[in-house]
Coordinates of C-alpha atoms and ligand atoms in Angstrom, one line a residue:
X578 CA -4.6 -155.4 158.7
X579 CA -3.1 -152.8 156.3
X580 CA -0.4 -153.7 153.8
X581 CA 3.3 -153.5 154.6
X582 CA 4.0 -150.3 152.7
X583 CA 1.1 -148.5 154.4
X584 CA 2.2 -149.8 157.8
X585 CA 5.8 -148.7 157.2
X586 CA 4.8 -145.2 156.2
X587 CA 2.6 -144.7 159.3
X588 CA 4.4 -146.8 161.8
X589 CA 4.9 -145.2 165.2
X590 CA 3.4 -141.8 164.3
X591 CA 1.4 -140.1 167.1
X592 CA -2.2 -139.2 166.7
X593 CA -2.7 -136.1 164.5
X594 CA -2.7 -133.0 166.5
X595 CA -3.4 -129.6 165.0
X596 CA -0.3 -127.5 164.3
X597 CA 2.1 -130.3 165.4
X598 CA 4.5 -132.1 163.0
X599 CA 3.6 -135.5 161.7
X600 CA 6.8 -137.0 163.2
X601 CA 8.0 -134.9 166.2
X602 CA 11.6 -133.9 166.0
X603 CA 14.3 -135.4 168.2
X604 CA 14.1 -134.7 171.9
X605 CA 17.5 -133.8 173.3
X606 CA 17.3 -134.3 177.1
X607 CA 19.6 -135.7 179.7
X608 CA 16.9 -135.4 182.3
X609 CA 13.2 -134.4 182.5
X610 CA 11.2 -132.3 185.0
X611 CA 10.6 -134.8 187.8
X612 CA 8.5 -133.7 190.7
X613 CA 8.1 -136.1 193.7
X614 CA 9.0 -139.8 193.4
X615 CA 11.5 -141.1 190.7
X616 CA 8.8 -142.7 188.6
X617 CA 6.9 -141.8 185.4
X618 CA 7.6 -142.4 181.7
X619 CA 10.6 -140.0 181.4
X620 CA 13.0 -139.6 184.3
X621 CA 16.6 -139.7 183.1
X622 CA 18.0 -139.9 179.6
X623 CA 19.7 -143.3 180.0
X624 CA 16.4 -145.0 180.8
X625 CA 14.0 -143.5 178.3
X626 CA 13.4 -140.8 175.7
X627 CA 10.2 -139.8 173.8
X628 CA 12.1 -140.1 170.4
X629 CA 13.0 -143.7 171.2
X630 CA 9.4 -144.4 172.3
X631 CA 8.0 -143.5 168.9
X632 CA 10.7 -145.5 167.1
X633 CA 10.2 -148.4 169.4
X634 CA 6.4 -148.4 168.7
X635 CA 7.1 -148.2 164.9
X636 CA 9.5 -151.2 164.9
X637 CA 7.0 -153.2 167.1
X638 CA 4.3 -152.6 164.5
X639 CA 6.6 -153.9 161.8
X640 CA 8.0 -156.9 163.7
X641 CA 4.7 -157.9 165.2
X642 CA 1.7 -156.4 163.4
X643 CA -0.7 -159.1 164.7
X644 CA 0.1 -159.2 168.4
X645 CA 1.2 -156.7 171.0
X646 CA 5.0 -156.5 171.3
X647 CA 7.6 -154.2 172.8
X648 CA 10.8 -153.0 171.2
X649 CA 13.9 -151.6 172.9
X650 CA 16.4 -149.6 170.8
X651 CA 20.1 -149.7 171.3
X652 CA 23.3 -147.9 170.2
X653 CA 24.2 -150.6 167.7
X654 CA 23.3 -154.1 166.6
X655 CA 26.0 -155.5 168.8
X656 CA 24.6 -153.6 171.8
X657 CA 21.2 -155.2 171.1
X658 CA 22.8 -158.7 170.7
X659 CA 24.8 -158.3 173.9
X660 CA 21.7 -157.2 175.7
X661 CA 19.8 -160.4 174.9
X662 CA 22.7 -162.7 175.6
X663 CA 24.0 -161.1 178.8
X664 CA 20.6 -160.4 180.3
X665 CA 19.4 -163.9 179.9
X666 CA 22.5 -166.1 180.4
X667 CA 24.2 -167.0 183.7
X668 CA 27.3 -168.9 184.7
X669 CA 26.8 -172.6 184.1
X670 CA 24.2 -172.1 181.3
X671 CA 24.5 -173.5 177.8
X672 CA 24.1 -171.2 174.7
X673 CA 23.9 -172.5 171.2
X674 CA 25.2 -170.2 168.4
X675 CA 25.5 -170.7 164.7
X676 CA 29.1 -171.3 163.6
X677 CA 28.6 -169.2 160.5
X678 CA 27.1 -166.0 162.0
X679 CA 28.1 -162.4 162.1
X680 CA 31.9 -162.0 162.4
X681 CA 32.0 -160.4 165.8
X682 CA 30.1 -163.3 167.4
X683 CA 33.3 -165.3 168.1
X684 CA 34.3 -162.5 170.4
X685 CA 31.0 -162.7 172.1
X686 CA 31.5 -166.4 172.5
X687 CA 34.9 -165.9 174.1
X688 CA 33.4 -163.4 176.6
X689 CA 30.5 -165.8 177.5
X690 CA 33.0 -168.6 178.0
X691 CA 35.1 -166.4 180.3
X692 CA 32.0 -166.0 182.5
X693 CA 31.6 -169.8 182.7
X694 CA 28.9 -170.2 180.0
X695 CA 29.2 -173.3 177.8
X696 CA 28.9 -172.3 174.1
X697 CA 28.1 -174.9 171.5
X698 CA 28.0 -174.1 167.7
X699 CA 26.6 -175.7 164.6
X700 CA 26.0 -174.6 161.0
X701 CA 22.9 -172.7 160.0
X702 CA 22.2 -174.9 157.0
X703 CA 20.2 -178.1 157.5
X704 CA 18.9 -176.9 160.9
X705 CA 22.1 -178.5 162.4
X706 CA 21.7 -176.5 165.6
X707 CA 19.0 -179.0 166.5
X708 CA 21.7 -181.6 167.2
X709 CA 23.4 -179.6 170.0
X710 CA 20.3 -178.1 171.7
X711 CA 20.1 -180.4 174.6
X712 CA 19.7 -178.5 177.9
X713 CA 20.5 -175.1 176.4
X714 CA 19.3 -171.9 178.1
X715 CA 19.2 -170.0 174.8
X716 CA 19.4 -170.7 171.1
X717 CA 20.8 -168.0 168.8
X718 CA 19.7 -168.1 165.2
X719 CA 20.8 -166.0 162.2
X720 CA 18.8 -166.5 159.1
X721 CA 19.7 -165.7 156.3
X722 CA 23.2 -165.8 157.7
X723 CA 25.8 -163.1 157.0
X724 CA 27.8 -163.5 154.8
X725 CA 27.1 -167.1 153.7
X726 CA 23.4 -166.6 153.1
X727 CA 22.3 -170.0 154.5
X728 CA 18.8 -170.3 155.8
X729 CA 17.3 -172.4 158.7
X730 CA 13.8 -173.3 159.6
X731 CA 12.9 -170.9 162.5
X732 CA 9.6 -172.6 163.3
X733 CA 11.2 -176.0 163.5
X734 CA 14.1 -174.9 165.7
X735 CA 11.8 -172.8 167.9
X736 CA 9.4 -175.8 168.5
X737 CA 12.3 -178.1 169.5
X738 CA 13.8 -175.4 171.7
X739 CA 10.6 -174.5 173.5
X740 CA 9.8 -178.2 174.1
X741 CA 12.7 -178.2 176.5
X742 CA 12.4 -174.7 177.9
X743 CA 15.1 -173.0 175.7
X744 CA 14.7 -169.4 174.8
X745 CA 15.0 -168.5 171.1
X746 CA 16.5 -165.3 169.6
X747 CA 16.7 -164.6 165.8
X748 CA 19.1 -162.1 164.3
X749 CA 16.7 -160.5 161.7
X750 CA 19.2 -158.0 160.3
X751 CA 19.5 -159.3 156.8
X752 CA 15.7 -159.8 156.1
X753 CA 14.4 -156.8 158.0
X754 CA 10.9 -157.1 159.6
X755 CA 9.3 -156.6 156.1
X756 CA 11.2 -159.7 154.9
X757 CA 10.7 -162.0 157.8
X758 CA 8.8 -161.9 161.2
X759 CA 10.6 -164.2 163.6
X760 CA 8.1 -163.7 166.4
X761 CA 5.3 -165.0 164.2
X762 CA 7.5 -168.0 163.5
X763 CA 7.9 -168.8 167.2
X764 CA 11.0 -166.8 168.4
X765 CA 11.1 -165.1 171.8
X766 CA 13.3 -162.3 170.6
X767 CA 13.7 -160.7 167.2
X768 CA 17.0 -158.8 167.3
X769 CA 18.7 -156.8 164.6
X770 CA 21.2 -154.2 163.6
X771 CA 19.3 -151.2 162.3
X772 CA 22.6 -150.0 160.8
X773 CA 21.9 -152.0 157.7
X774 CA 18.8 -152.3 155.6
X775 CA 16.3 -151.1 158.3
X776 CA 17.6 -147.6 158.1
X777 CA 19.3 -148.0 154.7
X778 CA 21.4 -144.9 154.2
X779 CA 24.7 -145.9 155.7
X780 CA 24.8 -143.0 158.0
X781 CA 23.8 -144.3 161.5
X782 CA 24.4 -147.2 163.8
X783 CA 21.4 -148.6 165.7
X784 CA 20.1 -151.9 167.1
X785 CA 16.9 -153.2 168.5
X786 CA 15.3 -156.1 170.4
X787 CA 11.6 -156.9 170.0
X788 CA 9.7 -159.4 172.3
X789 CA 6.1 -160.2 173.1
X790 CA 6.9 -160.9 176.8
X791 CA 6.9 -158.1 179.3
X792 CA 9.5 -159.8 181.6
X793 CA 11.9 -160.3 178.7
X794 CA 11.5 -156.7 177.7
X795 CA 12.1 -155.6 181.3
X796 CA 15.3 -157.5 181.6
X797 CA 16.7 -156.3 178.3
X798 CA 15.9 -152.7 179.3
X799 CA 17.5 -153.2 182.7
X800 CA 20.6 -154.3 180.8
X801 CA 20.4 -151.3 178.5
X802 CA 20.2 -149.0 181.5
X803 CA 23.0 -150.7 183.3
X804 CA 25.6 -150.6 180.5
X805 CA 24.2 -147.4 178.9
X806 CA 24.3 -148.8 175.3
X807 CA 21.7 -146.2 174.3
X808 CA 21.1 -144.6 170.9
X809 CA 21.3 -140.8 170.5
X810 CA 18.0 -139.0 169.9
X811 CA 19.2 -137.8 166.5
X812 CA 20.0 -141.4 165.4
X813 CA 16.6 -142.6 166.7
X814 CA 14.8 -139.9 164.8
X815 CA 16.7 -140.5 161.6
X816 CA 15.9 -144.2 161.9
X817 CA 12.2 -143.5 162.3
X818 CA 12.3 -141.1 159.3
X819 CA 13.9 -143.8 157.1
X820 CA 11.2 -146.4 158.0
X821 CA 8.7 -144.7 155.7
X822 CA 10.7 -145.9 152.7
X823 CA 11.5 -149.4 154.0
X824 CA 9.1 -151.3 151.8
X825 CA 10.2 -149.3 148.7
X826 CA 13.8 -150.0 149.5
X827 CA 13.5 -153.6 150.4
X828 CA 11.5 -154.4 147.3
X829 CA 13.7 -152.5 144.9
X830 CA 16.9 -153.8 146.4
X831 CA 15.6 -157.4 146.2
X832 CA 14.8 -157.0 142.5
X833 CA 18.3 -155.6 141.9
X834 CA 19.9 -158.4 143.9
X835 CA 18.2 -161.0 141.9
X836 CA 19.2 -159.3 138.6
X837 CA 22.8 -159.1 139.7
X838 CA 22.8 -162.8 140.9
X839 CA 21.3 -163.9 137.6
X840 CA 24.0 -162.0 135.7
X841 CA 26.8 -163.6 137.9
X842 CA 25.3 -167.1 137.4
X843 CA 26.4 -167.2 133.7
X844 CA 30.1 -166.2 134.4
X845 CA 32.7 -168.9 134.4
X846 CA 35.0 -167.2 136.8
X847 CA 32.3 -167.0 139.5
X848 CA 31.8 -169.8 141.9
X849 CA 29.9 -170.3 145.2
X850 CA 27.2 -167.9 144.1
X851 CA 24.6 -167.4 146.8
X852 CA 21.4 -165.4 147.0
X853 CA 18.2 -166.8 148.7
X854 CA 16.0 -165.3 145.9
X855 CA 17.7 -167.4 143.2
X856 CA 15.4 -170.4 142.4
X857 CA 18.5 -172.6 142.1
X858 CA 20.0 -171.6 145.5
X859 CA 20.2 -174.3 148.1
X860 CA 18.4 -171.9 150.6
X861 CA 15.6 -170.9 148.2
X862 CA 13.0 -173.4 149.3
X863 CA 13.6 -172.5 153.0
X864 CA 13.5 -168.8 152.3
X865 CA 10.2 -169.1 150.4
X866 CA 8.7 -171.1 153.2
X867 CA 9.3 -168.4 155.9
X868 CA 10.2 -165.1 154.3
X869 CA 7.8 -162.7 152.6
X870 CA 7.4 -163.2 148.9
X871 CA 10.1 -161.4 146.8
X872 CA 11.9 -160.0 149.8
X873 CA 14.9 -162.2 150.2
X874 CA 17.3 -159.4 151.0
X875 CA 19.8 -157.3 149.0
X876 CA 23.0 -159.3 149.6
X877 CA 24.6 -161.5 146.9
X878 CA 27.7 -163.5 147.8
X879 CA 30.2 -165.2 145.4
X880 CA 33.8 -166.2 144.9
X881 CA 36.3 -164.9 142.4
X882 CA 39.4 -167.0 141.6
X883 CA 41.8 -165.3 144.1
X884 CA 42.4 -162.2 146.1
X885 CA 44.0 -160.2 143.3
X886 CA 41.2 -161.0 140.9
X887 CA 38.6 -159.9 143.5
X888 CA 40.5 -156.7 144.2
X889 CA 40.7 -155.9 140.4
X890 CA 36.9 -156.5 140.2
X891 CA 36.2 -154.1 143.1
X892 CA 38.5 -151.4 141.7
X893 CA 36.8 -151.7 138.2
X894 CA 33.2 -151.1 139.6
X895 CA 32.1 -147.5 139.1
X896 CA 28.6 -147.6 140.7
X897 CA 29.5 -149.7 143.7
X898 CA 31.7 -148.5 146.6
X899 CA 34.3 -150.8 148.1
X900 CA 32.9 -150.6 151.6
X901 CA 31.7 -152.8 154.4
X902 CA 28.1 -153.1 155.8
X903 CA 25.1 -153.7 153.6
X904 CA 21.5 -152.7 153.0
X905 CA 22.1 -149.1 152.0
X906 CA 20.6 -147.3 149.0
X907 CA 24.0 -147.0 147.5
X908 CA 25.5 -150.4 146.4
X909 CA 28.6 -151.6 148.2
X910 CA 30.8 -154.6 147.8
X911 CA 33.9 -155.9 149.6
X912 CA 36.3 -158.7 149.8
X913 CA 35.0 -160.2 153.1
X914 CA 38.3 -162.0 153.9
X915 CA 40.0 -158.7 154.7
X916 CA 38.4 -158.7 158.1
X917 CA 39.6 -162.1 159.1
X918 CA 36.5 -163.0 161.1
X919 CA 34.6 -165.2 158.5
X920 CA 35.7 -168.6 157.2
X921 CA 35.6 -167.5 153.6
X922 CA 38.0 -167.9 150.6
X923 CA 40.3 -165.0 149.7
X924 CA 38.2 -164.2 146.6
X925 CA 34.9 -164.1 148.5
X926 CA 32.8 -161.0 147.7
X927 CA 29.8 -159.8 149.7
X928 CA 27.8 -157.6 147.4
X929 CA 25.1 -155.3 148.7
X930 CA 22.7 -154.2 146.1
X931 CA 21.4 -150.6 146.5
X932 CA 18.5 -148.8 145.0
X933 CA 20.1 -148.0 141.6
X934 CA 18.5 -149.1 138.4
X935 CA 19.1 -152.9 138.2
X936 CA 20.1 -152.6 134.5
X937 CA 22.8 -150.1 135.4
X938 CA 24.2 -152.3 138.1
X939 CA 24.2 -155.4 136.0
X940 CA 26.1 -153.5 133.2
X941 CA 28.6 -152.2 135.8
X942 CA 29.2 -155.6 137.3
X943 CA 29.6 -157.3 133.9
X944 CA 32.0 -154.6 132.7
X945 CA 34.0 -154.9 135.9
X946 CA 34.2 -158.7 135.6
X947 CA 35.5 -158.3 132.0
X948 CA 38.1 -155.7 133.2
X949 CA 39.2 -157.9 136.1
X950 CA 39.6 -161.0 133.8
X951 CA 41.7 -159.0 131.2
X952 CA 44.5 -157.9 133.5
Ligands
PLP1243 C1 26.1 -155.7 161.1 C2 25.5 -156.9 161.8 C3 25.5 -157.0 163.2 C4 26.1 -155.9 164.1 O1 25.5 -154.7 164.0 P1 26.1 -153.3 164.3 O2 25.0 -152.3 164.1 O3 27.3 -153.1 163.3 O4 26.6 -153.3 165.7 C5 24.9 -158.1 163.8 N1 24.3 -159.0 163.0 C6 24.4 -159.0 161.7 C7 23.8 -160.1 160.9 C8 25.0 -157.9 161.0 O5 25.0 -157.9 159.7

């Protein structure tokens, strides 16, 4: 098997053909020539598209290099998440969610409950979801969690779930497939927002679901076709184009994140510092056990004394945009509490380290902390 960088550069490219491009451009088509019966690889644009196909093959190679897998791409991470939950779960089923996962998941929970699904929650840390697993149809895991950066043991949870016939889905957004491979660790679905580090330029929304089971892929695709949560061909092509630099970005951003976390560690006004790559972090041992070496993500979370202090800090930064999302080549940071969906203190900052020189970022962060403390 080739290395990750080689695989990322070549992932999903068609066989070389004289006088054709390396990566064919986006195919814009609502329908395709379709003689005879309504079958064949490309029929109508809500069902399939050749630009998706290449991207789906590429993501499958990254999520599951050692075994055949199928990926389905979606209009956004939430479209992919909804496809897994709503294609697999019926009235009367039990679903287990983390209580500290992505901020829109409580809305998904409400929707599931309105359809007569029982939803149980438990924290990511300490594999606490094990305690509420009994009889569940589906276990949803998010590790490392966003924005708290806790880690759970995917293999342990998947073994317990499978022993009682429970399906397991992992939100792999933060790690990316080059940081963690949930299917190798026993999950049935690896699901992610491609909006973040996977595509890494902060200019498209995308989601995907990867499985090794044909029936699961079929039901997820049936859901995609039914609700029409499909990516545009241009977005799919841009996503594929950005995969070539995934290894470079993931590695550089992880180095930068560790440097920023180390600089923050020595500051008295900073509390609750979290980054899975920090050897002193409570999640470090778990991250080392199941994530790829040195690829613990680009996010650093920490708490400043109060809302005003946090806002002064954000305003003082010159190389870091005050913006949401994460994983992009340009660093961003935000006061997470402004969204209201996460149980975080007012001064909680989620910092996404980009591809800038780590020394420049550390200098900017230290200067902004000094400025915020003075006022
Ligand atoms: C952003 C995010 C999502 C949602 O993805 P969108 O592309 O914004 O729909 C889901 N899970 C996690 C962990 C995320 O960070």
